[in-house]
Amino acid sequence: MTSRSHVLREVMLKTSTTQSGLSRLSGVRQPSISGFLSGKVDLSDDQLDRLLSCMGFRLEVVRRPVVPQLTRSERRSWQLHRRLSTLLNHLSFEGWRPTLERNPDRLSDRVTGQPHERNVDRWRQLIERGDLPGLHRVLTGLDRDSIEMREVSPMGGLLTREQRDEVMAVAG
C-alpha cells in the first residue's frame, strides 16, 4: 500500500509543483505540506484528495475485504470474544460487571511487560466507563491492537460451558 505522503510527492514531481507552489494553489501553509511529505504530520484521504485536485489529479481509494492471517490461537480467541460480543448489551454488562471489575486485578498479578500491562489498564478503563462500543471493537477487532488486548482479556468465565464448547466446535 502506497503511503499518502508518497502519493503527494509523486504527483508533485509529475506536475513539477513545488511546496510553495502547492501552498499558493491550495491555501495550505508550506510548513504543513512539508510535514505531510515527511510523514511527520498526518494527512487524511480528504486532505490528500484536495491537494491532488489542485494539481489536476484525484485520489482513488480501493477498498476490498482481506482475510487476516491469524494464528490458530488468535482465531480461537477472536471467535470466543466474538461470541461474547453477541451477548454484550447494557443488561448483560451490568450482570457481568462484578466479574469484569475483578478480573483485571487478577490479570495484573500474573502479567508482566508491555503491551500486556498497558492493555490490562485499557480493559479496566473500558469497563469503568461502561464503554460498550469500545468493548465491542476490542472483542471483534482483527487489528493487531485488538488481538493483543484479547491476550489479556478479563472476559474469562462469562460464557457458559455449552456456549464455549459450541464456539470451540466451530473453531476446530
PDB file of C-alpha atoms in Angstrom:
ATOM      1  CA  MET A   1       0.000   0.000   0.000  1.00  0.00           C
ATOM      2  CA  THR A   2       1.366   3.370  -1.020  1.00  0.00           C
ATOM      3  CA  SER A   3       1.551   5.978   1.716  1.00  0.00           C
ATOM      4  CA  ARG A   4      -0.331   9.241   1.351  1.00  0.00           C
ATOM      5  CA  SER A   5       2.924  11.207   1.551  1.00  0.00           C
ATOM      6  CA  HIS A   6       4.350   9.082  -1.279  1.00  0.00           C
ATOM      7  CA  VAL A   7       1.280   9.770  -3.466  1.00  0.00           C
ATOM      8  CA  LEU A   8       1.552  13.507  -2.785  1.00  0.00           C
ATOM      9  CA  ARG A   9       5.276  13.539  -3.564  1.00  0.00           C
ATOM     10  CA  GLU A  10       4.744  11.514  -6.757  1.00  0.00           C
ATOM     11  CA  VAL A  11       2.101  13.899  -8.130  1.00  0.00           C
ATOM     12  CA  MET A  12       4.149  16.945  -7.159  1.00  0.00           C
ATOM     13  CA  LEU A  13       7.108  15.527  -9.123  1.00  0.00           C
ATOM     14  CA  LYS A  14       4.902  14.579 -12.084  1.00  0.00           C
ATOM     15  CA  THR A  15       3.405  18.093 -12.237  1.00  0.00           C
ATOM     16  CA  SER A  16       6.640  19.936 -11.293  1.00  0.00           C
ATOM     17  CA  THR A  17       4.793  21.526  -8.367  1.00  0.00           C
ATOM     18  CA  THR A  18       6.919  22.907  -5.539  1.00  0.00           C
ATOM     19  CA  GLN A  19       5.844  23.013  -1.916  1.00  0.00           C
ATOM     20  CA  SER A  20       5.455  26.786  -2.094  1.00  0.00           C
ATOM     21  CA  GLY A  21       3.515  26.474  -5.373  1.00  0.00           C
ATOM     22  CA  LEU A  22       1.148  23.907  -3.857  1.00  0.00           C
ATOM     23  CA  SER A  23       0.768  26.172  -0.843  1.00  0.00           C
ATOM     24  CA  ARG A  24      -0.322  29.070  -3.075  1.00  0.00           C
ATOM     25  CA  LEU A  25      -2.716  26.822  -5.071  1.00  0.00           C
ATOM     26  CA  SER A  26      -4.310  25.122  -2.060  1.00  0.00           C
ATOM     27  CA  GLY A  27      -4.151  27.721   0.693  1.00  0.00           C
ATOM     28  CA  VAL A  28      -2.382  25.150   2.891  1.00  0.00           C
ATOM     29  CA  ARG A  29       0.695  26.545   4.626  1.00  0.00           C
ATOM     30  CA  GLN A  30       4.037  25.360   3.202  1.00  0.00           C
ATOM     31  CA  PRO A  31       5.291  24.003   6.561  1.00  0.00           C
ATOM     32  CA  SER A  32       2.171  21.793   6.700  1.00  0.00           C
ATOM     33  CA  ILE A  33       2.880  20.485   3.198  1.00  0.00           C
ATOM     34  CA  SER A  34       6.457  19.777   4.257  1.00  0.00           C
ATOM     35  CA  GLY A  35       5.108  17.881   7.283  1.00  0.00           C
ATOM     36  CA  PHE A  36       2.769  15.861   5.047  1.00  0.00           C
ATOM     37  CA  LEU A  37       5.630  14.957   2.713  1.00  0.00           C
ATOM     38  CA  SER A  38       7.933  13.906   5.558  1.00  0.00           C
ATOM     39  CA  GLY A  39       5.177  11.899   7.244  1.00  0.00           C
ATOM     40  CA  LYS A  40       5.537  13.955  10.425  1.00  0.00           C
ATOM     41  CA  VAL A  41       2.014  15.337  10.016  1.00  0.00           C
ATOM     42  CA  ASP A  42      -0.914  13.004   9.338  1.00  0.00           C
ATOM     43  CA  LEU A  43      -2.680  13.524   6.054  1.00  0.00           C
ATOM     44  CA  SER A  44      -6.246  12.244   5.635  1.00  0.00           C
ATOM     45  CA  ASP A  45      -7.655  10.910   2.376  1.00  0.00           C
ATOM     46  CA  ASP A  46      -9.847  14.025   2.126  1.00  0.00           C
ATOM     47  CA  GLN A  47      -6.885  16.355   2.618  1.00  0.00           C
ATOM     48  CA  LEU A  48      -4.805  14.437   0.080  1.00  0.00           C
ATOM     49  CA  ASP A  49      -7.646  14.484  -2.475  1.00  0.00           C
ATOM     50  CA  ARG A  50      -7.956  18.246  -2.029  1.00  0.00           C
ATOM     51  CA  LEU A  51      -4.219  18.783  -2.570  1.00  0.00           C
ATOM     52  CA  LEU A  52      -4.156  16.448  -5.570  1.00  0.00           C
ATOM     53  CA  SER A  53      -7.115  18.258  -7.167  1.00  0.00           C
ATOM     54  CA  CYS A  54      -5.060  21.466  -7.107  1.00  0.00           C
ATOM     55  CA  MET A  55      -2.609  19.653  -9.404  1.00  0.00           C
ATOM     56  CA  GLY A  56      -5.236  18.110 -11.674  1.00  0.00           C
ATOM     57  CA  PHE A  57      -5.458  14.676 -10.019  1.00  0.00           C
ATOM     58  CA  ARG A  58      -7.984  12.841  -7.860  1.00  0.00           C
ATOM     59  CA  LEU A  59      -7.420  10.231  -5.190  1.00  0.00           C
ATOM     60  CA  GLU A  60      -8.881   6.797  -5.755  1.00  0.00           C
ATOM     61  CA  VAL A  61      -9.100   4.597  -2.704  1.00  0.00           C
ATOM     62  CA  VAL A  62      -9.681   0.931  -3.390  1.00  0.00           C
ATOM     63  CA  ARG A  63     -11.314  -0.944  -0.554  1.00  0.00           C
ATOM     64  CA  ARG A  64     -11.594  -4.700  -0.568  1.00  0.00           C
ATOM     65  CA  PRO A  65     -12.096  -7.314   2.123  1.00  0.00           C
ATOM     66  CA  VAL A  66      -8.957  -9.120   3.218  1.00  0.00           C
ATOM     67  CA  VAL A  67      -8.850 -12.257   5.346  1.00  0.00           C
ATOM     68  CA  PRO A  68      -6.277 -11.549   8.068  1.00  0.00           C
ATOM     69  CA  GLN A  69      -3.528 -14.037   8.774  1.00  0.00           C
ATOM     70  CA  LEU A  70      -4.167 -15.183  12.341  1.00  0.00           C
ATOM     71  CA  THR A  71      -2.543 -17.955  14.282  1.00  0.00           C
ATOM     72  CA  ARG A  72      -4.830 -20.762  15.413  1.00  0.00           C
ATOM     73  CA  SER A  73      -4.775 -19.334  18.938  1.00  0.00           C
ATOM     74  CA  GLU A  74      -5.609 -15.807  17.731  1.00  0.00           C
ATOM     75  CA  ARG A  75      -8.501 -17.121  15.593  1.00  0.00           C
ATOM     76  CA  ARG A  76      -9.935 -19.154  18.505  1.00  0.00           C
ATOM     77  CA  SER A  77      -9.638 -16.159  20.827  1.00  0.00           C
ATOM     78  CA  TRP A  78     -11.366 -13.938  18.256  1.00  0.00           C
ATOM     79  CA  GLN A  79     -14.215 -16.445  17.876  1.00  0.00           C
ATOM     80  CA  LEU A  80     -14.731 -16.724  21.633  1.00  0.00           C
ATOM     81  CA  HIS A  81     -14.689 -12.956  22.085  1.00  0.00           C
ATOM     82  CA  ARG A  82     -16.931 -12.507  19.052  1.00  0.00           C
ATOM     83  CA  ARG A  83     -19.474 -14.773  20.763  1.00  0.00           C
ATOM     84  CA  LEU A  84     -19.229 -12.612  23.888  1.00  0.00           C
ATOM     85  CA  SER A  85     -19.816  -9.548  21.728  1.00  0.00           C
ATOM     86  CA  THR A  86     -23.124 -11.011  20.518  1.00  0.00           C
ATOM     87  CA  LEU A  87     -24.212 -11.292  24.162  1.00  0.00           C
ATOM     88  CA  LEU A  88     -22.911  -7.885  25.287  1.00  0.00           C
ATOM     89  CA  ASN A  89     -25.577  -5.256  25.893  1.00  0.00           C
ATOM     90  CA  HIS A  90     -26.369  -2.860  28.753  1.00  0.00           C
ATOM     91  CA  LEU A  91     -28.235  -5.505  30.726  1.00  0.00           C
ATOM     92  CA  SER A  92     -25.618  -8.261  30.347  1.00  0.00           C
ATOM     93  CA  PHE A  93     -22.839  -5.755  31.063  1.00  0.00           C
ATOM     94  CA  GLU A  94     -24.389  -4.874  34.413  1.00  0.00           C
ATOM     95  CA  GLY A  95     -24.669  -8.576  35.257  1.00  0.00           C
ATOM     96  CA  TRP A  96     -21.075  -9.177  34.184  1.00  0.00           C
ATOM     97  CA  ARG A  97     -19.703  -6.037  35.839  1.00  0.00           C
ATOM     98  CA  PRO A  98     -18.577  -7.668  39.140  1.00  0.00           C
ATOM     99  CA  THR A  99     -16.564 -10.292  37.228  1.00  0.00           C
ATOM    100  CA  LEU A 100     -15.249  -7.706  34.765  1.00  0.00           C
ATOM    101  CA  GLU A 101     -14.099  -5.463  37.600  1.00  0.00           C
ATOM    102  CA  ARG A 102     -12.372  -8.327  39.464  1.00  0.00           C
ATOM    103  CA  ASN A 103     -10.636  -9.987  36.519  1.00  0.00           C
ATOM    104  CA  PRO A 104      -8.233  -7.129  35.587  1.00  0.00           C
ATOM    105  CA  ASP A 105      -6.874  -7.176  39.146  1.00  0.00           C
ATOM    106  CA  ARG A 106      -6.240 -10.921  38.858  1.00  0.00           C
ATOM    107  CA  LEU A 107      -4.593 -10.433  35.475  1.00  0.00           C
ATOM    108  CA  SER A 108      -2.371  -7.645  36.809  1.00  0.00           C
ATOM    109  CA  ASP A 109      -0.913 -10.083  39.333  1.00  0.00           C
ATOM    110  CA  ARG A 110       0.067 -12.549  36.576  1.00  0.00           C
ATOM    111  CA  VAL A 111       1.003 -10.275  33.685  1.00  0.00           C
ATOM    112  CA  THR A 112       4.374  -8.605  33.199  1.00  0.00           C
ATOM    113  CA  GLY A 113       5.808  -6.494  30.433  1.00  0.00           C
ATOM    114  CA  GLN A 114       4.381  -4.393  27.675  1.00  0.00           C
ATOM    115  CA  PRO A 115       1.988  -4.254  25.922  1.00  0.00           C
ATOM    116  CA  HIS A 116       0.216  -6.580  28.382  1.00  0.00           C
ATOM    117  CA  GLU A 117       0.330  -4.312  31.457  1.00  0.00           C
ATOM    118  CA  ARG A 118      -0.906  -1.352  29.412  1.00  0.00           C
ATOM    119  CA  ASN A 119      -3.658  -3.479  27.862  1.00  0.00           C
ATOM    120  CA  VAL A 120      -4.941  -4.641  31.258  1.00  0.00           C
ATOM    121  CA  ASP A 121      -5.211  -0.959  32.199  1.00  0.00           C
ATOM    122  CA  ARG A 122      -7.042  -0.228  28.954  1.00  0.00           C
ATOM    123  CA  TRP A 123      -9.537  -3.033  29.683  1.00  0.00           C
ATOM    124  CA  ARG A 124     -10.013  -1.570  33.165  1.00  0.00           C
ATOM    125  CA  GLN A 125     -10.788   1.873  31.682  1.00  0.00           C
ATOM    126  CA  LEU A 126     -13.292   0.456  29.163  1.00  0.00           C
ATOM    127  CA  ILE A 127     -15.050  -1.408  31.971  1.00  0.00           C
ATOM    128  CA  GLU A 128     -15.046   1.532  34.418  1.00  0.00           C
ATOM    129  CA  ARG A 129     -16.537   3.840  31.764  1.00  0.00           C
ATOM    130  CA  GLY A 130     -19.054   1.205  30.654  1.00  0.00           C
ATOM    131  CA  ASP A 131     -17.823   1.837  27.104  1.00  0.00           C
ATOM    132  CA  LEU A 132     -19.851  -0.802  25.252  1.00  0.00           C
ATOM    133  CA  PRO A 133     -18.884   0.389  21.736  1.00  0.00           C
ATOM    134  CA  GLY A 134     -15.213   0.288  22.790  1.00  0.00           C
ATOM    135  CA  LEU A 135     -15.653  -3.193  24.253  1.00  0.00           C
ATOM    136  CA  HIS A 136     -17.368  -4.417  21.067  1.00  0.00           C
ATOM    137  CA  ARG A 137     -14.462  -3.042  18.991  1.00  0.00           C
ATOM    138  CA  VAL A 138     -11.863  -4.886  21.062  1.00  0.00           C
ATOM    139  CA  LEU A 139     -13.908  -8.088  21.234  1.00  0.00           C
ATOM    140  CA  THR A 140     -14.351  -8.289  17.461  1.00  0.00           C
ATOM    141  CA  GLY A 141     -11.407  -6.326  16.049  1.00  0.00           C
ATOM    142  CA  LEU A 142      -8.870  -8.034  13.811  1.00  0.00           C
ATOM    143  CA  ASP A 143      -6.275  -5.278  14.062  1.00  0.00           C
ATOM    144  CA  ARG A 144      -3.053  -6.070  15.952  1.00  0.00           C
ATOM    145  CA  ASP A 145      -4.076  -3.829  18.865  1.00  0.00           C
ATOM    146  CA  SER A 146      -7.344  -5.738  19.458  1.00  0.00           C
ATOM    147  CA  ILE A 147      -5.577  -9.093  19.113  1.00  0.00           C
ATOM    148  CA  GLU A 148      -3.042  -8.047  21.761  1.00  0.00           C
ATOM    149  CA  MET A 149      -5.814  -6.728  24.021  1.00  0.00           C
ATOM    150  CA  ARG A 150      -7.538 -10.112  23.884  1.00  0.00           C
ATOM    151  CA  GLU A 151      -4.314 -11.812  25.011  1.00  0.00           C
ATOM    152  CA  VAL A 152      -5.029 -10.344  28.464  1.00  0.00           C
ATOM    153  CA  SER A 153      -8.809 -10.436  28.325  1.00  0.00           C
ATOM    154  CA  PRO A 154     -10.822 -10.019  31.524  1.00  0.00           C
ATOM    155  CA  MET A 155     -13.746 -11.826  29.863  1.00  0.00           C
ATOM    156  CA  GLY A 156     -12.940 -15.250  31.285  1.00  0.00           C
ATOM    157  CA  GLY A 157     -15.820 -17.085  32.924  1.00  0.00           C
ATOM    158  CA  LEU A 158     -18.606 -15.179  31.162  1.00  0.00           C
ATOM    159  CA  LEU A 159     -19.573 -17.818  28.600  1.00  0.00           C
ATOM    160  CA  THR A 160     -21.346 -20.903  29.818  1.00  0.00           C
ATOM    161  CA  ARG A 161     -19.608 -24.237  29.236  1.00  0.00           C
ATOM    162  CA  GLU A 162     -22.122 -25.004  26.469  1.00  0.00           C
ATOM    163  CA  GLN A 163     -21.521 -21.676  24.728  1.00  0.00           C
ATOM    164  CA  ARG A 164     -17.769 -22.145  24.929  1.00  0.00           C
ATOM    165  CA  ASP A 165     -17.978 -25.729  23.602  1.00  0.00           C
ATOM    166  CA  GLU A 166     -20.188 -24.557  20.748  1.00  0.00           C
ATOM    167  CA  VAL A 167     -17.640 -21.936  19.715  1.00  0.00           C
ATOM    168  CA  MET A 168     -14.723 -24.354  20.072  1.00  0.00           C
ATOM    169  CA  ALA A 169     -16.508 -26.946  17.890  1.00  0.00           C
ATOM    170  CA  VAL A 170     -16.755 -24.389  15.104  1.00  0.00           C
ATOM    171  CA  ALA A 171     -13.207 -23.066  15.735  1.00  0.00           C
ATOM    172  CA  GLY A 172     -11.731 -26.544  15.365  1.00  0.00           C
TER     173      GLY A 172
END
